[in-house]
Short mmCIF file of C-alpha atoms in Angstrom, two decimals:
data_model
loop_
_atom_site.label_atom_id
_atom_site.label_comp_id
_atom_site.label_asym_id
_atom_site.label_seq_id
_atom_site.Cartn_x
_atom_site.Cartn_y
_atom_site.Cartn_z
CA MET A 1 17.88 55.40 -52.96
CA ALA A 2 19.26 51.88 -53.19
CA ALA A 3 18.87 48.85 -55.34
CA PRO A 4 16.43 46.41 -53.74
CA VAL A 5 17.76 43.60 -51.59
CA GLY A 6 16.23 40.48 -53.10
CA GLY A 7 13.28 42.65 -54.02
CA LEU A 8 11.82 41.82 -57.40
CA GLU A 9 12.72 38.16 -57.33
CA ALA A 10 11.22 37.61 -53.88
CA GLU A 11 8.00 39.34 -54.85
CA GLU A 12 7.79 37.69 -58.24
CA GLY A 13 8.06 34.27 -56.63
CA GLY A 14 4.84 34.82 -54.75
CA GLY A 15 6.41 34.08 -51.38
CA ALA A 16 8.03 30.79 -52.37
CA GLY A 17 11.45 32.23 -51.74
CA ARG A 18 10.59 33.81 -48.42
CA ARG A 19 13.32 33.50 -45.82
CA ALA A 20 12.70 31.24 -42.83
CA SER A 21 14.42 33.81 -40.60
CA ALA A 22 14.59 37.57 -40.53
CA VAL A 23 15.86 40.51 -38.51
CA GLU A 24 13.39 43.01 -37.12
CA VAL A 25 13.56 46.21 -35.11
CA SER A 26 12.61 45.67 -31.48
CA ALA A 27 11.51 47.89 -28.61
CA PRO A 28 14.11 48.12 -25.82
CA SER A 29 13.32 46.58 -22.43
CA ASP A 30 13.93 49.99 -20.83
CA PRO A 31 12.64 52.74 -23.17
CA ALA A 32 14.19 55.43 -20.96
CA ALA A 33 17.71 54.03 -21.31
CA PRO A 34 19.72 55.70 -24.11
CA ALA A 35 20.86 53.44 -26.93
CA PRO A 36 24.62 53.01 -27.40
CA ARG A 37 26.12 55.12 -30.18
CA CYS A 38 28.17 54.37 -33.27
CA PRO A 39 29.66 56.97 -35.67
CA HIS A 40 26.20 57.28 -37.27
CA GLY A 41 24.39 58.22 -34.06
CA PRO A 42 22.20 56.14 -31.72
CA THR A 43 22.06 52.49 -32.70
CA LEU A 44 18.85 50.47 -33.08
CA LEU A 45 17.82 47.38 -31.17
CA PHE A 46 17.27 44.36 -33.42
CA VAL A 47 15.95 40.87 -32.90
CA LYS A 48 16.39 37.77 -35.05
CA VAL A 49 13.27 35.64 -35.52
CA SER A 50 13.06 32.21 -37.10
CA GLN A 51 9.50 30.97 -37.55
CA GLY A 52 8.94 31.86 -33.89
CA LYS A 53 10.64 28.64 -32.75
CA GLU A 54 13.44 30.09 -30.65
CA GLU A 55 13.82 32.88 -28.16
CA PRO A 56 15.59 35.75 -29.95
CA ARG A 57 18.41 37.51 -28.12
CA LYS A 58 18.27 41.22 -28.87
CA PHE A 59 21.29 43.19 -30.04
CA TYR A 60 22.24 46.76 -30.94
CA ALA A 61 23.64 47.53 -34.39
CA CYS A 62 24.14 50.54 -36.66
CA SER A 63 20.91 52.12 -37.84
CA ALA A 64 22.28 53.27 -41.21
CA CYS A 65 24.60 50.49 -42.39
CA ARG A 66 23.10 47.16 -43.34
CA ASP A 67 26.57 45.70 -44.00
CA ARG A 68 28.92 45.35 -41.03
CA LYS A 69 31.87 46.01 -43.28
CA ASP A 70 30.70 49.64 -43.29
CA CYS A 71 29.97 49.86 -39.56
CA ASN A 72 30.87 46.90 -37.38
CA PHE A 73 29.09 48.04 -34.22
CA PHE A 74 27.54 45.12 -32.32
CA GLN A 75 26.42 44.86 -28.72
CA TRP A 76 24.01 42.48 -27.01
CA GLU A 77 21.20 44.28 -25.19
CA ASP A 78 22.15 42.73 -21.86
CA GLU A 79 25.90 43.14 -22.37
CA LYS A 80 27.77 45.20 -19.74
CA LEU A 81 30.79 47.20 -20.93
CA SER A 82 33.72 48.40 -18.85
CA GLU A 83 34.55 52.09 -18.54
CA ALA A 84 37.67 51.49 -20.64
CA ARG A 85 35.65 49.99 -23.52
CA LEU A 86 33.10 52.81 -23.35
CA ALA A 87 35.90 55.38 -23.50
CA ALA A 88 37.52 53.57 -26.44
CA ARG A 89 34.18 53.50 -28.28
CA GLU A 90 33.67 57.24 -27.74
CA ALA A 91 37.16 57.95 -29.08
CA TYR A 92 36.47 55.72 -32.10
CA ASN A 93 33.20 57.55 -32.82
CA GLN A 94 34.93 60.92 -32.67
CA ARG A 95 37.67 59.80 -35.07
CA HIS A 96 35.05 58.81 -37.63
CA GLN A 97 33.23 62.14 -37.73
CA PRO A 98 33.64 64.56 -40.69
CA PRO A 99 37.01 66.35 -40.69
CA LEU A 100 35.39 69.81 -40.66
CA SER A 101 32.66 71.17 -38.41
CA ARG A 102 29.50 72.68 -39.88
CA ALA A 103 30.68 76.17 -38.96
CA GLN A 104 34.04 75.58 -40.66
CA CYS A 105 32.30 74.36 -43.83
CA ILE A 106 30.14 77.49 -43.97
CA GLU A 107 33.16 79.76 -43.38
CA ARG A 108 35.08 78.03 -46.17
CA TYR A 109 32.11 78.23 -48.56
CA LEU A 110 31.69 81.97 -48.01
CA SER A 111 35.41 82.45 -48.67
CA PHE A 112 35.28 80.21 -51.76
CA VAL A 113 32.49 82.13 -53.51
CA GLN A 114 34.45 85.38 -53.05
CA LEU A 115 37.42 83.99 -54.99
CA PRO A 116 37.88 84.92 -58.66
CA LEU A 117 36.82 82.19 -61.06
CA THR A 118 40.41 81.18 -61.87
CA GLN A 119 41.09 80.43 -58.20
CA ARG A 120 38.04 78.26 -57.55
CA LYS A 121 39.23 74.65 -57.51
CA PHE A 122 37.63 71.36 -56.53
CA CYS A 123 39.64 68.26 -55.57
CA GLN A 124 38.00 65.22 -57.13
CA SER A 125 40.29 62.89 -55.18
CA CYS A 126 39.22 64.32 -51.80
CA GLN A 127 35.76 65.55 -52.90
CA GLN A 128 36.51 68.95 -51.41
CA LEU A 129 36.32 72.61 -52.36
CA LEU A 130 39.83 74.09 -52.11
CA LEU A 131 40.95 77.45 -50.83
CA PRO A 132 44.34 78.83 -52.00
CA ALA A 133 45.95 77.68 -48.74
CA ASP A 134 44.97 74.08 -49.62
CA TRP A 135 46.50 73.96 -53.09
CA ARG A 136 49.96 72.66 -52.13
CA GLU A 137 48.54 69.77 -50.10
CA HIS A 138 46.39 68.68 -53.09
CA SER A 139 48.90 69.43 -55.87
CA GLU A 140 49.24 65.74 -56.84
CA HIS A 141 45.49 65.12 -56.84
CA GLN A 142 42.95 65.26 -59.65
CA LEU A 143 41.56 68.80 -59.66
CA LEU A 144 38.77 70.68 -61.40
CA SER A 145 39.39 74.38 -62.00
CA ASP A 146 37.20 77.41 -62.75
CA ILE A 147 34.26 76.20 -60.66
CA SER A 148 31.33 78.43 -61.59
CA ILE A 149 28.43 79.51 -59.40
CA THR A 150 26.18 77.30 -61.53
CA GLN A 151 28.35 74.29 -60.69
CA LEU A 152 28.24 75.19 -57.00
CA ARG A 153 24.45 75.12 -57.23
CA LYS A 154 24.62 71.53 -58.56
CA PRO A 155 26.91 69.75 -56.10
CA SER A 156 25.46 66.32 -56.99
CA GLN A 157 27.20 66.68 -60.38
CA LEU A 158 30.54 67.55 -58.78
CA LEU A 159 30.49 64.84 -56.13
CA TYR A 160 30.99 61.17 -56.91
CA PRO A 161 27.82 59.23 -55.93
CA LEU A 162 28.24 56.94 -52.93
CA GLU A 163 26.90 53.76 -54.49
CA ASN A 164 27.18 51.29 -51.61
CA LYS A 165 23.76 49.67 -51.95
CA LYS A 166 23.38 48.86 -48.25
CA THR A 167 24.59 52.14 -46.75
CA HIS A 168 24.40 55.43 -48.65
CA ALA A 169 23.09 53.99 -51.94
CA GLN A 170 23.25 57.39 -53.60
CA PHE A 171 21.42 56.84 -56.87
CA LEU A 172 20.25 60.22 -58.12
CA PHE A 173 16.98 61.19 -59.80
CA ALA A 174 17.14 61.44 -63.58
CA ASP A 175 16.35 64.90 -64.96
CA ARG A 176 12.97 63.66 -66.22
CA SER A 177 11.82 62.52 -62.77
CA CYS A 178 13.41 65.49 -61.04
CA ARG A 179 11.65 68.03 -63.25
CA PHE A 180 8.35 66.16 -62.91
CA LEU A 181 8.56 66.16 -59.10
CA ALA A 182 9.56 69.82 -58.89
CA GLY A 183 6.79 70.81 -61.32
CA LEU A 184 4.20 68.71 -59.48
CA LEU A 185 5.11 70.30 -56.14
CA ALA A 186 4.74 73.77 -57.66
CA THR A 187 1.40 72.86 -59.26
CA LEU A 188 0.12 71.59 -55.91
CA GLY A 189 1.02 74.95 -54.39
CA PHE A 190 3.75 73.97 -51.91
CA ARG A 191 6.07 76.79 -50.87
CA ARG A 192 8.51 74.75 -48.77
CA VAL A 193 9.93 71.29 -49.44
CA LEU A 194 11.72 69.20 -46.81
CA CYS A 195 14.02 67.00 -48.91
CA VAL A 196 15.01 63.93 -46.89
CA GLY A 197 17.70 62.10 -48.88
CA THR A 198 16.82 63.82 -52.18
CA PRO A 199 19.80 66.07 -53.01
CA ARG A 200 19.04 66.44 -56.71
CA LEU A 201 15.43 67.52 -56.09
CA HIS A 202 16.78 70.04 -53.56
CA GLU A 203 19.03 71.46 -56.28
CA GLN A 204 16.21 71.59 -58.84
CA ILE A 205 13.88 73.47 -56.50
CA ARG A 206 16.54 76.04 -55.59
CA LEU A 207 17.57 76.55 -59.23
CA THR A 208 13.95 76.97 -60.35
CA ALA A 209 13.22 79.39 -57.49
CA ALA A 210 16.28 81.48 -58.38
CA GLY A 211 15.34 81.60 -62.08
CA ASP A 212 11.66 82.39 -61.52
CA ARG A 213 12.35 84.64 -58.53
CA SER A 214 9.77 82.64 -56.58
CA ASN A 215 9.71 82.26 -52.81
CA THR A 216 9.80 78.44 -52.84
CA LYS A 217 12.30 77.15 -50.28
CA SER A 218 13.94 73.78 -49.74
CA LEU A 219 15.83 72.19 -46.83
CA LEU A 220 17.97 69.10 -47.47
CA LEU A 221 18.45 66.47 -44.75
CA ASP A 222 21.06 63.95 -45.86
CA ILE A 223 23.62 61.56 -44.36
CA ASP A 224 26.27 62.60 -46.93
CA PHE A 225 28.31 65.19 -45.02
CA ARG A 226 30.02 66.33 -48.25
CA TYR A 227 27.00 68.54 -48.99
CA SER A 228 27.91 70.62 -45.92
CA GLN A 229 30.51 72.50 -47.96
CA PHE A 230 27.96 73.73 -50.54
CA TYR A 231 25.10 75.05 -48.37
CA LEU A 232 24.49 77.49 -45.54
CA GLU A 233 22.89 76.33 -42.31
CA ASP A 234 19.33 77.13 -43.46
CA SER A 235 19.63 74.87 -46.54
CA PHE A 236 21.31 71.67 -45.30
CA CYS A 237 21.42 69.47 -42.18
CA HIS A 238 23.69 66.45 -41.81
CA TYR A 239 21.08 63.85 -40.86
CA ASN A 240 20.52 60.11 -40.42
CA MET A 241 16.96 59.26 -41.43
CA PHE A 242 17.09 55.81 -39.81
CA ASN A 243 17.37 57.15 -36.25
CA HIS A 244 16.30 60.83 -36.58
CA HIS A 245 19.83 61.91 -35.66
CA PHE A 246 21.09 65.42 -36.41
CA PHE A 247 24.89 65.16 -36.45
CA ASP A 248 25.28 68.86 -35.61
CA GLY A 249 23.06 68.67 -32.56
CA LYS A 250 20.31 70.91 -31.32
CA ALA A 251 21.17 73.82 -33.63
CA ALA A 252 20.46 71.69 -36.73
CA LEU A 253 17.31 70.24 -35.17
CA GLU A 254 15.99 73.75 -34.55
CA VAL A 255 16.67 74.67 -38.19
CA CYS A 256 14.47 71.76 -39.25
CA ARG A 257 11.81 72.61 -36.67
CA ALA A 258 11.63 76.25 -37.79
CA PHE A 259 11.38 75.18 -41.44
CA LEU A 260 8.47 72.82 -40.76
CA GLN A 261 6.59 75.21 -38.48
CA GLU A 262 6.97 78.36 -40.59
CA GLU A 263 3.59 79.91 -41.46
CA GLU A 264 2.00 77.61 -38.84
CA GLY A 265 3.00 74.61 -40.94
CA GLU A 266 1.08 75.68 -44.04
CA GLY A 267 2.48 75.09 -47.54
CA VAL A 268 5.14 72.49 -46.60
CA ILE A 269 5.65 68.92 -47.89
CA MET A 270 8.20 66.24 -47.09
CA VAL A 271 9.76 64.31 -50.00
CA THR A 272 11.96 61.34 -49.11
CA ASP A 273 13.88 58.75 -51.13
CA PRO A 274 15.43 56.30 -48.61
CA PRO A 275 17.93 53.53 -49.44
CA PHE A 276 15.97 50.42 -50.38
CA GLY A 277 18.33 48.24 -48.33
CA GLY A 278 17.07 49.88 -45.16
CA LEU A 279 14.30 48.64 -42.90
CA VAL A 280 10.86 50.23 -43.30
CA GLU A 281 10.00 50.36 -39.60
CA PRO A 282 12.80 52.71 -38.41
CA LEU A 283 12.10 54.96 -41.40
CA ALA A 284 8.43 55.11 -40.44
CA ILE A 285 9.35 55.91 -36.82
CA THR A 286 11.61 58.76 -38.00
CA PHE A 287 9.00 60.19 -40.35
CA LYS A 288 6.43 60.16 -37.54
CA LYS A 289 8.87 62.17 -35.42
CA LEU A 290 9.17 64.74 -38.22
CA ILE A 291 5.36 64.78 -38.47
CA ALA A 292 5.13 65.38 -34.70
CA MET A 293 7.63 68.23 -35.03
CA TRP A 294 5.44 69.77 -37.75
CA LYS A 295 2.27 69.33 -35.67
CA GLU A 296 3.79 71.31 -32.80
CA GLY A 297 3.34 74.43 -34.91
CA GLN A 298 -0.29 73.70 -35.79
CA SER A 299 -3.20 75.58 -34.29
CA GLN A 300 -5.84 73.64 -32.34
CA GLU A 301 -8.38 73.74 -35.17
CA ASP A 302 -5.80 72.28 -37.61
CA SER A 303 -4.81 69.35 -35.37
CA HIS A 304 -6.62 66.88 -37.66
CA LYS A 305 -4.45 67.74 -40.67
CA GLU A 306 -1.64 65.52 -41.97
CA LEU A 307 1.79 66.61 -43.16
CA PRO A 308 1.81 66.01 -46.94
CA ILE A 309 4.42 63.39 -47.84
CA PHE A 310 5.94 61.83 -50.95
CA TRP A 311 7.74 58.62 -49.95
CA ILE A 312 9.64 57.23 -52.95
CA PHE A 313 10.14 53.46 -52.65
CA PRO A 314 9.66 50.20 -54.62
CA TYR A 315 6.08 49.10 -55.20
CA PHE A 316 6.63 45.76 -53.45
CA PHE A 317 6.93 47.56 -50.10
CA GLU A 318 3.36 48.87 -50.43
CA SER A 319 1.86 46.70 -47.69
CA ARG A 320 4.68 47.56 -45.25
CA ILE A 321 4.38 51.31 -45.84
CA CYS A 322 0.58 51.26 -45.57
CA GLN A 323 0.91 49.26 -42.35
CA PHE A 324 2.50 52.34 -40.75
CA PHE A 325 0.66 54.98 -42.80
CA PRO A 326 -2.84 53.69 -43.65
CA SER A 327 -3.80 56.91 -45.44
CA PHE A 328 -1.04 56.42 -48.04
CA HIS A 329 -1.67 55.17 -51.55
CA MET A 330 0.69 54.38 -54.40
CA LEU A 331 0.92 56.37 -57.63
CA ASP A 332 1.66 54.65 -60.94
CA TYR A 333 4.45 57.10 -61.81
CA GLN A 334 7.76 55.28 -62.39
CA VAL A 335 10.71 57.13 -60.86
CA ASP A 336 14.01 56.62 -62.70
CA TYR A 337 17.62 57.37 -61.87
CA ASP A 338 20.67 58.68 -63.71
CA ASN A 339 23.35 56.36 -62.35
CA HIS A 340 21.38 53.12 -62.13
CA THR A 341 21.68 50.60 -64.96
CA LEU A 342 18.16 49.18 -64.51
CA TYR A 343 15.88 51.95 -63.25
CA LYS A 344 15.54 53.85 -66.51
CA HIS A 345 12.52 55.34 -68.24
CA GLY A 346 11.26 53.68 -71.41
CA LYS A 347 12.01 50.06 -70.50
CA THR A 348 9.20 47.52 -70.77
CA GLY A 349 8.06 44.36 -69.00
CA ARG A 350 9.94 43.40 -65.84
CA LYS A 351 12.77 45.79 -66.79
CA GLN A 352 10.65 48.80 -65.87
CA SER A 353 11.61 50.78 -62.80
CA PRO A 354 9.83 49.37 -59.72
CA VAL A 355 10.15 52.70 -57.89
CA ARG A 356 6.89 54.49 -57.10
CA ILE A 357 5.59 57.44 -55.08
CA PHE A 358 3.59 56.75 -51.92
CA THR A 359 1.59 59.73 -50.71
CA ASN A 360 -1.28 60.89 -48.52
CA ILE A 361 -2.32 63.49 -51.09
CA PRO A 362 -5.60 62.49 -52.83
CA PRO A 363 -4.77 60.84 -56.20
CA ASP A 364 -7.34 62.92 -58.10
CA ARG A 365 -5.19 66.00 -57.36
CA ILE A 366 -2.11 64.51 -59.05
CA THR A 367 -1.73 64.64 -62.83
CA LEU A 368 0.76 62.27 -64.47
CA PRO A 369 2.27 63.17 -67.89
CA ILE A 370 0.25 61.68 -70.75
CA GLU A 371 3.24 62.00 -73.10
CA GLU A 372 5.17 59.58 -70.88
CA GLY A 373 2.56 56.82 -71.06
CA TYR A 374 -0.07 57.62 -68.44
CA ARG A 375 -3.84 57.98 -68.80
CA PHE A 376 -6.72 59.06 -66.60
CA CYS A 377 -9.09 56.31 -65.41
CA SER A 378 -12.53 57.89 -64.96
CA LEU A 379 -13.68 54.94 -62.82
CA CYS A 380 -10.74 55.06 -60.38
CA GLN A 381 -10.49 58.87 -60.66
CA ARG A 382 -6.72 58.75 -60.92
CA TYR A 383 -3.91 58.59 -63.46
CA VAL A 384 -2.51 55.14 -64.23
CA SER A 385 -0.01 53.65 -66.68
CA LEU A 386 -1.35 52.70 -70.13
CA GLU A 387 -0.95 48.96 -69.49
CA ASN A 388 -2.78 49.17 -66.17
CA GLN A 389 -6.25 48.16 -67.32
CA HIS A 390 -9.36 48.56 -65.16
CA CYS A 391 -10.63 45.21 -63.83
CA VAL A 392 -14.43 45.06 -63.64
CA HIS A 393 -14.23 42.25 -61.05
CA CYS A 394 -11.87 44.10 -58.69
CA ASN A 395 -13.37 47.47 -59.65
CA SER A 396 -9.88 48.93 -59.79
CA CYS A 397 -6.82 49.41 -61.98
CA THR A 398 -4.87 46.67 -60.25
CA SER A 399 -1.39 46.50 -61.82
CA LYS A 400 1.51 47.47 -59.57
CA ASP A 401 4.50 46.94 -61.89
CA GLY A 402 3.37 48.62 -65.12
CA ARG A 403 2.33 45.40 -66.89
CA LYS A 404 -1.22 44.23 -67.61
CA TRP A 405 -2.36 41.91 -64.82
CA SER A 406 -4.89 39.07 -65.15
CA HIS A 407 -7.83 38.31 -62.87
CA CYS A 408 -7.79 34.97 -61.05
CA PHE A 409 -11.31 33.95 -60.12
CA LEU A 410 -10.07 31.37 -57.61
CA CYS A 411 -7.93 33.91 -55.74
CA ARG A 412 -10.54 36.62 -56.35
CA LYS A 413 -7.92 39.16 -57.30
CA CYS A 414 -5.67 40.20 -60.17
CA VAL A 415 -2.17 38.72 -60.35
CA LYS A 416 0.98 39.20 -62.41
CA PRO A 417 0.84 37.86 -65.98
CA SER A 418 3.64 35.38 -65.26
CA TRP A 419 1.73 33.74 -62.40
CA ILE A 420 -0.59 30.71 -62.58
CA HIS A 421 -2.94 29.27 -59.99
CA CYS A 422 -1.46 26.37 -58.00
CA SER A 423 -4.06 23.93 -56.74
CA THR A 424 -1.60 22.54 -54.16
CA CYS A 425 -0.85 25.92 -52.58
CA ASN A 426 -4.32 27.26 -53.37
CA ARG A 427 -2.85 30.51 -54.60
CA CYS A 428 -1.20 32.04 -57.65
CA ALA A 429 2.60 31.90 -58.04
CA LEU A 430 5.30 31.42 -60.65
CA PRO A 431 5.05 28.10 -62.54
CA ASP A 432 8.36 26.85 -61.11
CA HIS A 433 7.68 27.84 -57.49
CA SER A 434 8.25 25.36 -54.66
CA CYS A 435 5.02 24.17 -53.08
CA ALA A 436 7.00 23.02 -50.04
CA GLY A 437 8.60 26.43 -49.54
CA PRO A 438 7.73 28.71 -46.64
CA LYS A 439 4.48 30.60 -47.14
CA ASP A 440 3.58 34.23 -46.60
CA GLY A 441 2.11 35.19 -43.28
CA CYS A 442 2.94 34.96 -39.60
CA PHE A 443 6.28 33.43 -38.59
CA ILE A 444 4.75 31.99 -35.40
CA CYS A 445 1.40 30.46 -36.33
CA GLY A 446 1.47 30.62 -40.16
CA ALA A 447 -1.78 32.58 -40.49
CA LEU A 448 -1.96 34.83 -43.57
CA ASP A 449 -4.00 37.66 -42.03
CA HIS A 450 -1.31 39.06 -39.74
CA LYS A 451 2.46 39.32 -39.15
CA ARG A 452 4.55 37.98 -36.29
CA SER A 453 4.43 41.25 -34.34
CA ASN A 454 0.60 41.06 -34.17
CA CYS A 455 0.30 37.33 -33.48
CA PRO A 456 -1.89 36.42 -30.48
CA ASN A 457 0.50 33.54 -29.74
CA ILE A 458 3.63 35.70 -29.56
CA GLY A 459 3.77 35.41 -25.75
CA ILE A 460 3.80 31.62 -25.93
CA ALA A 461 6.58 31.61 -28.54
CA LYS A 462 8.77 33.80 -26.32
CA ARG A 463 9.07 31.23 -23.50
CA PRO A 464 11.57 28.57 -24.65
CA ASN A 465 13.21 26.07 -22.35
CA LYS A 466 16.80 26.22 -21.12
CA ALA A 467 18.03 23.88 -23.86
CA VAL A 468 16.77 26.26 -26.53
CA ARG A 469 18.46 29.20 -24.80
CA LYS A 470 21.78 27.36 -24.65
CA GLN A 471 21.49 26.45 -28.32
CA LYS A 472 20.85 30.12 -29.08
CA GLN A 473 23.99 31.15 -27.22
CA ARG A 474 26.09 28.71 -29.25
CA LYS A 475 24.78 30.39 -32.41
CA SER A 476 25.53 33.92 -31.22
CA ASN A 477 28.68 34.26 -33.29
CA LYS A 478 26.80 33.36 -36.44
CA ILE A 479 24.31 36.21 -36.11
CA LYS A 480 27.11 38.77 -35.96
CA ALA A 481 28.19 37.92 -39.48
CA GLU A 482 24.75 38.21 -41.07
CA PRO A 483 23.62 41.44 -42.83
CA LEU A 484 20.33 43.03 -41.81
CA LYS A 485 17.53 42.97 -44.37
CA ASP A 486 13.91 43.99 -44.54
CA ASN A 487 11.03 41.73 -45.45
CA PRO A 488 8.96 43.44 -48.13
#
């Protein structure tokens, strides 16, 4: 999970601060052609758009890293590379893979747990479990000794979080949220949980199952290869959720497939907590591939069923998520994190955590804890936060951010308490918004009822003259220096 990129401020401004340009994922001209690879697997094809006024030149970049300081891969779609450059790239990718293979990590783990307690050491400097043969090499490093089995079952407390907000963004669930999620999954009757980027929930489920001697199982898919040294092959896969890439190849993919299709796919749920700095579209594409993998194990009469999903993400991405998954709805539950200064439980006003749970499970099946400030709305037939009051005009509990919203009769909807209606813009926004600023809606024609990708005029906007193309080429160096961001 990551801190939002311009998230709250952009949403709070009611669109007044919307960027005039953006970067979007694009479909390749030749879908059969494999995408070039970086150390994080197949790259994605991106396109820069700017109010639809210029022909975008497509380029490949890393799927996982939004900051090119972390992965500087860049290649134009139509760029031809020499054999020497392709060989150099392959060598570079190999050098940037984890130092130990998956099989080596498992072998070391099995040897480590057989050691007496006094010989179990963990190098905090290298973030590595040490065998006796490793001690001399790490003698000058900061070490932890007497690593217990309990500590091995909680690797997220041994490992330093990777807090790069645009890449790994490893903010971990607080105990309160972790226990709530694990308890909710058990109450709903799930026997298997596919944890995509949720290492602490994975730990909680396994610890609870061991203590209660239940048969609940969990499989963690995560881009942090350091977890490889703590789990056997049936409990962890090194995985990039932005391109559906299993770093350990077909063997890891088959582990995931078998987990999803066990018992003909019954009793399994996917819980995911992606970095907020990532783009929604590639995440949605990946999750649909996991759904398709699950459906392969379904019988013909169950083909109409959906894979249950909890997608944990900020509330201001609701429209984007529902664009790809129309059956999803947002719960009022506020997810908080241990190592994040802002996303903490108990804060009020705009300081509340904006992180919510999006799910395709009916809301009347999900009970939120009353002792934490939630109540049941008999009209909406779902649990909501105490401040989320039912609006008789909207016939719904309309608040998204935990505050009490007000109904605007001119806009015919409820809006944030800090917003007022602007007669110039004919909409509600912050009092100090810019009326001249770019508005929400389509980049090409400006209409509010659709996005650029669905614009009927997109074909016209894609045919610029030669002068525009030459101007675009002169700007090509500039685009390489810009980070990729999503548009909530």
